[in-house]
mmCIF file of C-alpha atoms and ligand atoms in Angstrom:
data_model
loop_
_atom_site.group_PDB
_atom_site.id
_atom_site.type_symbol
_atom_site.label_atom_id
_atom_site.label_comp_id
_atom_site.label_asym_id
_atom_site.label_seq_id
_atom_site.Cartn_x
_atom_site.Cartn_y
_atom_site.Cartn_z
ATOM 1 C CA MET A 1 84.274 2.330 195.979
ATOM 2 C CA GLU A 2 82.328 1.778 199.170
ATOM 3 C CA ALA A 3 83.701 0.762 202.546
ATOM 4 C CA VAL A 4 83.451 -2.991 202.972
ATOM 5 C CA THR A 5 81.680 -4.454 205.977
ATOM 6 C CA LYS A 6 83.758 -5.335 209.001
ATOM 7 C CA THR A 7 83.540 -8.903 210.313
ATOM 8 C CA PRO A 8 85.549 -10.458 213.152
ATOM 9 C CA GLU A 9 87.251 -12.803 210.642
ATOM 10 C CA ARG A 10 88.251 -9.899 208.378
ATOM 11 C CA GLU A 11 89.498 -7.806 211.307
ATOM 12 C CA ALA A 12 91.597 -10.740 212.507
ATOM 13 C CA PHE A 13 93.017 -11.158 209.001
ATOM 14 C CA TYR A 14 93.955 -7.439 208.733
ATOM 15 C CA LYS A 15 95.708 -7.676 212.088
ATOM 16 C CA LYS A 16 97.608 -10.778 211.042
ATOM 17 C CA ILE A 17 98.930 -9.301 207.783
ATOM 18 C CA ASP A 18 99.676 -5.956 209.413
ATOM 19 C CA GLY A 19 102.664 -7.532 211.179
ATOM 20 C CA GLU A 20 104.096 -8.379 207.765
ATOM 21 C CA ASN A 21 103.714 -4.803 206.492
ATOM 22 C CA LEU A 22 100.761 -5.741 204.331
ATOM 23 C CA THR A 23 97.403 -3.962 203.983
ATOM 24 C CA ALA A 24 94.255 -5.127 202.217
ATOM 25 C CA LEU A 25 93.546 -2.709 199.390
ATOM 26 C CA TRP A 26 89.784 -2.937 199.841
ATOM 27 C CA THR A 27 90.111 -1.261 203.268
ATOM 28 C CA VAL A 28 91.880 1.818 201.891
ATOM 29 C CA MET A 29 90.858 2.025 198.212
ATOM 30 C CA GLY A 30 88.162 4.675 198.795
ATOM 31 C CA ASP A 31 90.728 7.085 200.263
ATOM 32 C CA LEU A 32 93.313 6.398 197.567
ATOM 33 C CA ILE A 33 91.297 6.688 194.392
ATOM 34 C CA THR A 34 88.697 9.378 194.897
ATOM 35 C CA PRO A 35 86.120 10.487 192.325
ATOM 36 C CA GLU A 36 87.429 14.048 192.702
ATOM 37 C CA PRO A 37 90.399 15.714 194.437
ATOM 38 C CA ARG A 38 89.875 15.538 198.189
ATOM 39 C CA SER A 39 92.652 17.723 199.510
ATOM 40 C CA ALA A 40 93.649 18.399 203.100
ATOM 41 C CA CYS A 41 94.728 21.821 201.795
ATOM 42 C CA ARG A 42 92.316 24.532 202.968
ATOM 43 C CA PRO A 43 91.490 27.975 201.573
ATOM 44 C CA HIS A 44 93.168 30.646 203.679
ATOM 45 C CA LEU A 45 94.261 34.288 203.607
ATOM 46 C CA TRP A 46 97.188 35.912 205.425
ATOM 47 C CA LYS A 47 97.124 39.677 205.964
ATOM 48 C CA PHE A 48 100.491 41.156 205.043
ATOM 49 C CA GLU A 49 100.306 43.719 207.866
ATOM 50 C CA ILE A 50 100.191 40.913 210.446
ATOM 51 C CA ILE A 51 103.099 39.032 208.873
ATOM 52 C CA ARG A 52 105.034 42.288 208.620
ATOM 53 C CA ASP A 53 104.645 43.004 212.353
ATOM 54 C CA TYR A 54 105.829 39.505 213.280
ATOM 55 C CA MET A 55 108.730 39.773 210.869
ATOM 56 C CA THR A 56 109.792 42.985 212.577
ATOM 57 C CA ASP A 57 109.756 41.055 215.874
ATOM 58 C CA ALA A 58 111.799 38.297 214.227
ATOM 59 C CA GLY A 59 114.310 40.939 213.150
ATOM 60 C CA LYS A 60 115.011 41.624 216.844
ATOM 61 C CA LEU A 61 115.449 37.938 217.590
ATOM 62 C CA ILE A 62 117.778 36.749 214.856
ATOM 63 C CA THR A 63 120.013 38.048 212.076
ATOM 64 C CA ALA A 64 119.622 36.887 208.478
ATOM 65 C CA LYS A 65 123.121 35.406 208.732
ATOM 66 C CA GLU A 66 122.351 33.278 211.771
ATOM 67 C CA ALA A 67 118.930 32.243 210.454
ATOM 68 C CA GLU A 68 120.468 31.682 206.974
ATOM 69 C CA ARG A 69 117.081 32.896 205.706
ATOM 70 C CA ARG A 70 114.885 35.045 207.947
ATOM 71 C CA VAL A 71 111.540 33.743 206.763
ATOM 72 C CA LEU A 72 108.117 33.117 208.246
ATOM 73 C CA VAL A 73 106.652 30.055 206.573
ATOM 74 C CA LEU A 74 103.026 30.246 205.441
ATOM 75 C CA GLU A 75 101.591 26.948 206.583
ATOM 76 C CA ASN A 76 98.303 25.852 205.197
ATOM 77 C CA PRO A 77 95.913 25.364 208.169
ATOM 78 C CA GLY A 78 95.079 21.886 206.829
ATOM 79 C CA LEU A 79 98.773 20.943 206.520
ATOM 80 C CA ARG A 80 100.308 22.282 209.733
ATOM 81 C CA GLY A 81 103.784 21.097 210.640
ATOM 82 C CA GLN A 82 104.698 20.323 207.038
ATOM 83 C CA SER A 83 105.895 23.742 205.798
ATOM 84 C CA ARG A 84 103.433 23.589 202.919
ATOM 85 C CA ILE A 85 101.007 26.147 201.583
ATOM 86 C CA THR A 86 99.596 23.566 199.164
ATOM 87 C CA THR A 87 100.306 19.839 199.066
ATOM 88 C CA SER A 88 103.109 20.416 196.528
ATOM 89 C CA LEU A 89 104.420 23.931 197.233
ATOM 90 C CA TYR A 90 106.073 25.988 199.934
ATOM 91 C CA ALA A 91 105.591 29.714 200.561
ATOM 92 C CA GLY A 92 107.213 32.099 203.007
ATOM 93 C CA VAL A 93 107.738 35.804 203.566
ATOM 94 C CA GLN A 94 111.384 36.805 203.802
ATOM 95 C CA MET A 95 112.707 39.998 205.376
ATOM 96 C CA VAL A 96 116.128 41.454 204.578
ATOM 97 C CA VAL A 97 116.875 44.556 206.667
ATOM 98 C CA PRO A 98 119.585 47.162 206.018
ATOM 99 C CA GLY A 99 123.008 45.587 206.537
ATOM 100 C CA ASP A 100 121.714 42.005 206.341
ATOM 101 C CA VAL A 101 123.393 39.354 204.266
ATOM 102 C CA ALA A 102 121.495 36.116 203.699
ATOM 103 C CA PRO A 103 124.549 33.956 202.895
ATOM 104 C CA ALA A 104 125.178 32.163 199.624
ATOM 105 C CA HIS A 105 123.862 28.640 199.284
ATOM 106 C CA ARG A 106 122.434 26.419 196.591
ATOM 107 C CA HIS A 107 119.947 23.581 196.482
ATOM 108 C CA SER A 108 117.987 21.404 194.107
ATOM 109 C CA GLN A 109 114.770 23.176 195.039
ATOM 110 C CA SER A 110 113.753 25.955 192.626
ATOM 111 C CA ALA A 111 112.738 29.270 194.152
ATOM 112 C CA LEU A 112 110.795 32.325 193.103
ATOM 113 C CA ARG A 113 110.689 35.723 194.763
ATOM 114 C CA PHE A 114 107.868 38.190 194.377
ATOM 115 C CA VAL A 115 108.779 41.554 195.894
ATOM 116 C CA LEU A 116 106.206 42.882 198.369
ATOM 117 C CA GLU A 117 107.798 45.967 199.895
ATOM 118 C CA GLY A 118 111.047 47.913 199.703
ATOM 119 C CA LYS A 119 113.270 49.090 196.925
ATOM 120 C CA GLY A 120 116.863 48.492 195.989
ATOM 121 C CA ALA A 121 117.883 45.432 198.016
ATOM 122 C CA HIS A 122 119.804 42.857 195.985
ATOM 123 C CA THR A 123 119.706 39.214 195.237
ATOM 124 C CA ALA A 124 122.596 37.565 193.441
ATOM 125 C CA VAL A 125 121.989 34.513 191.272
ATOM 126 C CA ASP A 126 124.625 32.631 189.342
ATOM 127 C CA GLY A 127 127.182 35.455 189.388
ATOM 128 C CA GLU A 128 124.765 38.292 188.608
ATOM 129 C CA ARG A 129 123.210 40.790 190.998
ATOM 130 C CA THR A 130 119.783 42.277 190.520
ATOM 131 C CA ALA A 131 118.155 45.153 192.371
ATOM 132 C CA MET A 132 114.674 44.342 193.607
ATOM 133 C CA GLU A 133 111.553 46.498 193.453
ATOM 134 C CA GLN A 134 107.954 45.952 194.422
ATOM 135 C CA GLY A 135 106.190 43.619 191.999
ATOM 136 C CA ASP A 136 109.396 42.208 190.495
ATOM 137 C CA PHE A 137 109.391 38.457 189.912
ATOM 138 C CA ILE A 138 112.802 36.827 190.349
ATOM 139 C CA ILE A 139 113.908 33.245 189.793
ATOM 140 C CA THR A 140 116.525 31.124 191.495
ATOM 141 C CA PRO A 141 116.934 28.025 189.309
ATOM 142 C CA SER A 142 117.732 24.655 190.833
ATOM 143 C CA MET A 143 121.395 24.389 192.038
ATOM 144 C CA THR A 144 122.306 28.015 191.312
ATOM 145 C CA TRP A 145 124.179 29.903 194.031
ATOM 146 C CA HIS A 146 122.123 32.689 195.570
ATOM 147 C CA ASP A 147 122.523 35.241 198.345
ATOM 148 C CA HIS A 148 120.543 38.300 199.366
ATOM 149 C CA SER A 149 121.666 41.643 200.771
ATOM 150 C CA ASN A 150 120.260 45.041 201.607
ATOM 151 C CA GLU A 151 122.390 48.172 201.391
ATOM 152 C CA THR A 152 119.389 50.523 201.418
ATOM 153 C CA SER A 153 117.938 52.207 204.510
ATOM 154 C CA GLU A 154 114.599 50.362 204.332
ATOM 155 C CA PRO A 155 113.686 46.779 205.156
ATOM 156 C CA MET A 156 112.705 44.635 202.204
ATOM 157 C CA PHE A 157 110.007 41.969 202.184
ATOM 158 C CA TRP A 158 109.285 39.429 199.535
ATOM 159 C CA LEU A 159 107.265 36.301 198.963
ATOM 160 C CA ASP A 160 109.297 33.120 198.505
ATOM 161 C CA GLY A 161 107.742 30.254 196.562
ATOM 162 C CA LEU A 162 109.641 26.977 196.402
ATOM 163 C CA ASP A 163 108.956 23.442 195.209
ATOM 164 C CA ILE A 164 110.201 22.029 198.559
ATOM 165 C CA PRO A 165 107.317 19.523 199.029
ATOM 166 C CA LEU A 166 107.704 18.265 195.439
ATOM 167 C CA VAL A 167 111.422 17.704 195.882
ATOM 168 C CA GLN A 168 110.719 16.051 199.243
ATOM 169 C CA PHE A 169 108.162 13.748 197.581
ATOM 170 C CA PHE A 170 110.701 12.653 194.995
ATOM 171 C CA ASP A 171 113.490 12.431 197.614
ATOM 172 C CA CYS A 172 115.988 14.417 195.610
ATOM 173 C CA SER A 173 117.040 17.223 197.919
ATOM 174 C CA PHE A 174 120.663 18.325 197.647
ATOM 175 C CA ALA A 175 122.040 21.475 199.260
ATOM 176 C CA GLU A 176 125.368 23.165 199.820
ATOM 177 C CA GLY A 177 126.613 26.178 201.767
ATOM 178 C CA SER A 178 129.504 28.395 200.759
ATOM 179 C CA ASN A 179 132.607 29.662 202.575
ATOM 180 C CA GLU A 180 131.862 33.096 201.197
ATOM 181 C CA ASP A 181 128.756 34.905 202.492
ATOM 182 C CA GLN A 182 128.373 36.581 199.141
ATOM 183 C CA GLN A 183 129.202 34.867 195.887
ATOM 184 C CA LYS A 184 131.642 36.394 193.461
ATOM 185 C CA ILE A 185 129.936 38.682 190.972
ATOM 186 C CA THR A 186 131.080 37.687 187.493
ATOM 187 C CA LYS A 187 128.492 39.400 185.301
ATOM 188 C CA PRO A 188 127.221 42.968 185.025
ATOM 189 C CA SER A 189 123.722 43.696 186.375
ATOM 190 C CA GLY A 190 121.122 43.203 183.676
ATOM 191 C CA ASP A 191 123.270 40.650 181.840
ATOM 192 C CA SER A 192 120.673 37.874 181.584
ATOM 193 C CA PHE A 193 117.998 40.333 180.454
ATOM 194 C CA ALA A 194 120.322 41.899 177.883
ATOM 195 C CA ARG A 195 121.139 38.452 176.473
ATOM 196 C CA TYR A 196 117.693 36.858 176.536
ATOM 197 C CA GLY A 197 115.111 39.602 177.064
ATOM 198 C CA HIS A 198 114.978 41.017 173.530
ATOM 199 C CA ASN A 199 113.478 38.181 171.468
ATOM 200 C CA LEU A 200 116.978 37.158 170.447
ATOM 201 C CA LEU A 201 118.779 33.972 171.383
ATOM 202 C CA PRO A 202 122.340 32.859 170.737
ATOM 203 C CA VAL A 203 122.147 30.954 167.454
ATOM 204 C CA ASP A 204 124.123 27.857 168.425
ATOM 205 C CA VAL A 205 124.413 27.740 172.189
ATOM 206 C CA LYS A 206 122.093 25.155 173.745
ATOM 207 C CA ARG A 207 121.565 25.545 177.462
ATOM 208 C CA SER A 208 120.751 22.467 179.480
ATOM 209 C CA SER A 209 118.612 24.191 182.119
ATOM 210 C CA LYS A 210 114.821 24.002 181.842
ATOM 211 C CA THR A 211 114.533 27.276 183.764
ATOM 212 C CA SER A 212 114.286 30.618 182.008
ATOM 213 C CA PRO A 213 117.681 32.242 181.384
ATOM 214 C CA ILE A 214 116.077 35.555 182.399
ATOM 215 C CA PHE A 215 116.112 35.621 186.140
ATOM 216 C CA SER A 216 114.440 38.952 186.837
ATOM 217 C CA TYR A 217 111.080 39.970 185.369
ATOM 218 C CA PRO A 218 110.756 43.624 186.475
ATOM 219 C CA TYR A 219 107.300 44.859 187.417
ATOM 220 C CA ALA A 220 107.601 47.890 185.138
ATOM 221 C CA HIS A 221 107.584 45.518 182.119
ATOM 222 C CA THR A 222 104.875 43.281 183.549
ATOM 223 C CA ARG A 223 102.632 46.226 184.320
ATOM 224 C CA GLU A 224 103.125 47.680 180.851
ATOM 225 C CA ALA A 225 102.139 44.370 179.242
ATOM 226 C CA LEU A 226 98.948 44.327 181.290
ATOM 227 C CA GLU A 227 98.166 47.975 180.579
ATOM 228 C CA LYS A 228 98.605 47.453 176.828
ATOM 229 C CA ALA A 229 96.419 44.343 176.976
ATOM 230 C CA LYS A 230 93.797 46.377 178.813
ATOM 231 C CA THR A 231 93.310 48.754 175.903
ATOM 232 C CA ARG A 232 92.389 45.752 173.734
ATOM 233 C CA GLU A 233 89.664 44.810 176.222
ATOM 234 C CA GLU A 234 89.994 41.098 175.583
ATOM 235 C CA TRP A 235 88.728 40.131 178.997
ATOM 236 C CA ASP A 236 88.553 36.484 179.845
ATOM 237 C CA ALA A 237 85.365 35.747 181.784
ATOM 238 C CA CYS A 238 87.223 33.646 184.392
ATOM 239 C CA HIS A 239 90.589 35.409 184.595
ATOM 240 C CA GLY A 240 90.284 39.024 183.465
ATOM 241 C CA LEU A 241 93.603 39.520 181.687
ATOM 242 C CA LYS A 242 95.914 36.718 182.725
ATOM 243 C CA LEU A 243 99.453 36.154 181.460
ATOM 244 C CA LYS A 244 102.032 33.540 182.311
ATOM 245 C CA PHE A 245 105.693 34.368 182.868
ATOM 246 C CA SER A 246 107.511 32.462 180.162
ATOM 247 C CA ASN A 247 110.907 31.040 179.333
ATOM 248 C CA PRO A 248 112.034 32.773 176.092
ATOM 249 C CA GLU A 249 113.939 29.675 174.988
ATOM 250 C CA THR A 250 110.970 27.328 175.129
ATOM 251 C CA GLY A 251 107.787 29.384 175.458
ATOM 252 C CA ASP A 252 107.032 27.159 178.436
ATOM 253 C CA PHE A 253 106.636 28.372 182.006
ATOM 254 C CA ALA A 254 109.601 30.279 183.448
ATOM 255 C CA MET A 255 110.394 27.411 185.817
ATOM 256 C CA PRO A 256 109.995 23.652 185.280
ATOM 257 C CA THR A 257 108.166 22.954 188.527
ATOM 258 C CA ILE A 258 106.345 26.192 189.337
ATOM 259 C CA GLY A 259 104.032 28.108 187.013
ATOM 260 C CA THR A 260 103.813 31.845 187.658
ATOM 261 C CA PHE A 261 101.103 34.195 186.480
ATOM 262 C CA ILE A 262 100.087 37.833 186.584
ATOM 263 C CA GLN A 263 96.548 39.013 186.035
ATOM 264 C CA LEU A 264 94.663 42.272 185.855
ATOM 265 C CA LEU A 265 91.106 42.406 187.111
ATOM 266 C CA PRO A 266 89.470 45.657 186.033
ATOM 267 C CA LYS A 267 87.426 47.842 188.375
ATOM 268 C CA SER A 268 83.989 46.356 189.142
ATOM 269 C CA PHE A 269 84.835 43.079 187.354
ATOM 270 C CA THR A 270 83.425 39.862 188.783
ATOM 271 C CA SER A 271 84.953 36.757 187.289
ATOM 272 C CA ALA A 272 82.954 33.743 186.172
ATOM 273 C CA ARG A 273 83.512 30.699 188.374
ATOM 274 C CA TYR A 274 86.538 28.557 187.623
ATOM 275 C CA ARG A 275 88.242 25.562 189.131
ATOM 276 C CA SER A 276 91.430 23.711 188.312
ATOM 277 C CA THR A 277 93.510 20.918 189.793
ATOM 278 C CA ASP A 278 96.511 23.155 190.489
ATOM 279 C CA ALA A 279 96.133 24.576 193.993
ATOM 280 C CA THR A 280 97.235 28.197 193.619
ATOM 281 C CA VAL A 281 98.842 30.852 195.815
ATOM 282 C CA PHE A 282 97.697 34.396 195.032
ATOM 283 C CA CYS A 283 99.351 37.670 195.969
ATOM 284 C CA PRO A 284 97.560 40.906 194.996
ATOM 285 C CA ILE A 285 100.041 43.712 194.442
ATOM 286 C CA GLU A 286 97.628 46.490 193.422
ATOM 287 C CA GLY A 287 93.984 47.098 194.200
ATOM 288 C CA HIS A 288 91.375 45.745 196.564
ATOM 289 C CA GLY A 289 88.703 43.132 196.156
ATOM 290 C CA ARG A 290 87.501 39.777 197.345
ATOM 291 C CA THR A 291 87.727 36.179 196.287
ATOM 292 C CA ARG A 292 85.148 33.501 196.943
ATOM 293 C CA ILE A 293 86.586 30.019 197.336
ATOM 294 C CA GLY A 294 83.764 27.505 197.748
ATOM 295 C CA ASP A 295 81.503 29.207 200.295
ATOM 296 C CA ALA A 296 84.238 31.260 202.016
ATOM 297 C CA THR A 297 84.962 34.887 201.072
ATOM 298 C CA PHE A 298 88.365 36.528 201.553
ATOM 299 C CA GLU A 299 88.821 40.312 201.381
ATOM 300 C CA TRP A 300 92.233 41.283 200.053
ATOM 301 C CA GLY A 301 94.441 44.273 199.422
ATOM 302 C CA PRO A 302 98.016 44.744 198.200
ATOM 303 C CA ARG A 303 100.551 42.203 199.547
ATOM 304 C CA ASP A 304 97.989 39.935 201.225
ATOM 305 C CA LEU A 305 98.396 36.252 200.390
ATOM 306 C CA PHE A 306 95.734 33.634 199.861
ATOM 307 C CA VAL A 307 95.596 30.045 198.739
ATOM 308 C CA VAL A 308 93.021 28.238 196.613
ATOM 309 C CA PRO A 309 93.078 24.431 197.000
ATOM 310 C CA SER A 310 92.740 22.023 194.075
ATOM 311 C CA TRP A 311 89.356 21.802 192.384
ATOM 312 C CA ARG A 312 87.517 24.463 194.453
ATOM 313 C CA TRP A 313 85.302 26.926 192.647
ATOM 314 C CA VAL A 314 86.809 30.418 192.631
ATOM 315 C CA THR A 315 85.446 33.837 191.721
ATOM 316 C CA HIS A 316 87.303 37.126 192.040
ATOM 317 C CA GLU A 317 85.791 40.576 192.391
ATOM 318 C CA ALA A 318 87.792 43.809 192.092
ATOM 319 C CA ASP A 319 86.711 47.158 193.577
ATOM 320 C CA MET A 320 89.336 48.974 191.526
ATOM 321 C CA ASP A 321 91.841 47.819 188.917
ATOM 322 C CA ALA A 322 93.675 45.021 190.684
ATOM 323 C CA VAL A 323 96.830 43.094 189.806
ATOM 324 C CA LEU A 324 97.330 39.582 191.178
ATOM 325 C CA PHE A 325 100.489 37.516 191.041
ATOM 326 C CA SER A 326 99.968 33.774 191.456
ATOM 327 C CA PHE A 327 101.863 30.501 191.338
ATOM 328 C CA SER A 328 101.056 26.789 191.205
ATOM 329 C CA ASP A 329 102.485 23.410 190.173
ATOM 330 C CA ARG A 330 100.679 23.558 186.804
ATOM 331 C CA PRO A 331 103.837 22.870 184.701
ATOM 332 C CA VAL A 332 104.282 19.547 186.488
ATOM 333 C CA GLN A 333 100.632 18.542 186.230
ATOM 334 C CA GLN A 334 100.535 19.410 182.530
ATOM 335 C CA LYS A 335 103.677 17.424 181.756
ATOM 336 C CA LEU A 336 102.212 14.423 183.557
ATOM 337 C CA ASP A 337 98.853 14.809 181.754
ATOM 338 C CA LEU A 338 97.106 15.335 185.082
ATOM 339 C CA PHE A 339 95.999 18.949 184.791
ATOM 340 C CA ARG A 340 92.270 19.602 184.553
ATOM 341 C CA GLU A 341 90.285 22.811 184.569
ATOM 342 C CA ASP A 342 86.598 23.628 184.543
ATOM 343 C CA ARG A 343 85.315 26.997 183.367
ATOM 344 C CA GLY A 344 81.750 26.400 184.519
ATOM 345 C CA ASN A 345 79.645 27.674 181.637
ATOM 346 C CA ALA A 346 81.995 30.532 180.732
HETATM 347 O O1 LIG B 1 116.107 32.526 199.904
HETATM 348 O O2 LIG B 1 117.263 30.768 199.430
HETATM 349 O O3 LIG B 1 111.941 30.831 201.982
HETATM 350 O O4 LIG B 1 116.656 28.529 200.532
HETATM 351 C C1 LIG B 1 113.321 28.917 201.918
HETATM 352 C C2 LIG B 1 114.508 28.344 201.541
HETATM 353 C C3 LIG B 1 114.069 31.013 201.011
HETATM 354 C C4 LIG B 1 116.286 31.297 199.931
HETATM 355 C C5 LIG B 1 113.107 30.251 201.631
HETATM 356 C C6 LIG B 1 115.481 29.100 200.895
HETATM 357 C C7 LIG B 1 115.266 30.451 200.627
#
């Protein structure tokens, strides 16, 4: 698909049809159908300490109530002005300080939280409150009411991941506010886990949601699963020990639009190179190391955030046992038969 030669006659023709909202395919084909992904998304790393300092400044400027959500959006340097960390996903860091209430609202966008710092602040989803701790992964399914509050004495920070650009692409954004800042709590804490977290499902009740009925995946459980897996030493050359958070009803990803993962990279491990079409946001929560993305190297520690664009070679290296949370649009790509991965020779 090579660029066609320009001639005065052709240029005149393009100009003529342009007025009728028509474009000649042969002038744009090479940019539309590329031999490989050619993303504007760039590899990048954000240091948590820097975000944290700016969030503290933001805390002096605006309350969570006035802001609705006090969040700094992580904008991919190749996609500035679009509130995107990858072409299909949004990420932000949210701060909820003691006394804050981020008021109840709901929207068609699905959201995930991954807790970075703090202990004991609450998020309420669909009538149930859950306390949040570092490393917990929490889901807000599409159109469920959610509000956040902090009755502790410490600020809380978490990573938000939403499918905002996907929903924007499909033009199906719906959102609603509530008259009540905090939704009515109708279920005891731990209710969804008690019902669905024990390999038991109601025998006849069919839920219509494609999102996991468990909305909090506590880090204590996640970490135990990784630690147990570690003793079996079944290291994957590309991923170390990598697990996906799953929906107990379907075995599929926990959310229909966003795939979430946790992986353990053991001390001194260097992964074999890997690339996949799902641009991925990583958040280490334990350990230190570095990740090479193409020819760039990013040094990371707990709570830093970095993004790997589609189809770039990646290798990770851990100086000590490291745990990395990550998320991508893999569930969507797989359902559309678009997902591809390449394990090099591993
Ligand atoms: O906490 O509901 O980062 O609605 C962006 C949009 C967080 C939230 C974000 C949201 C939220």
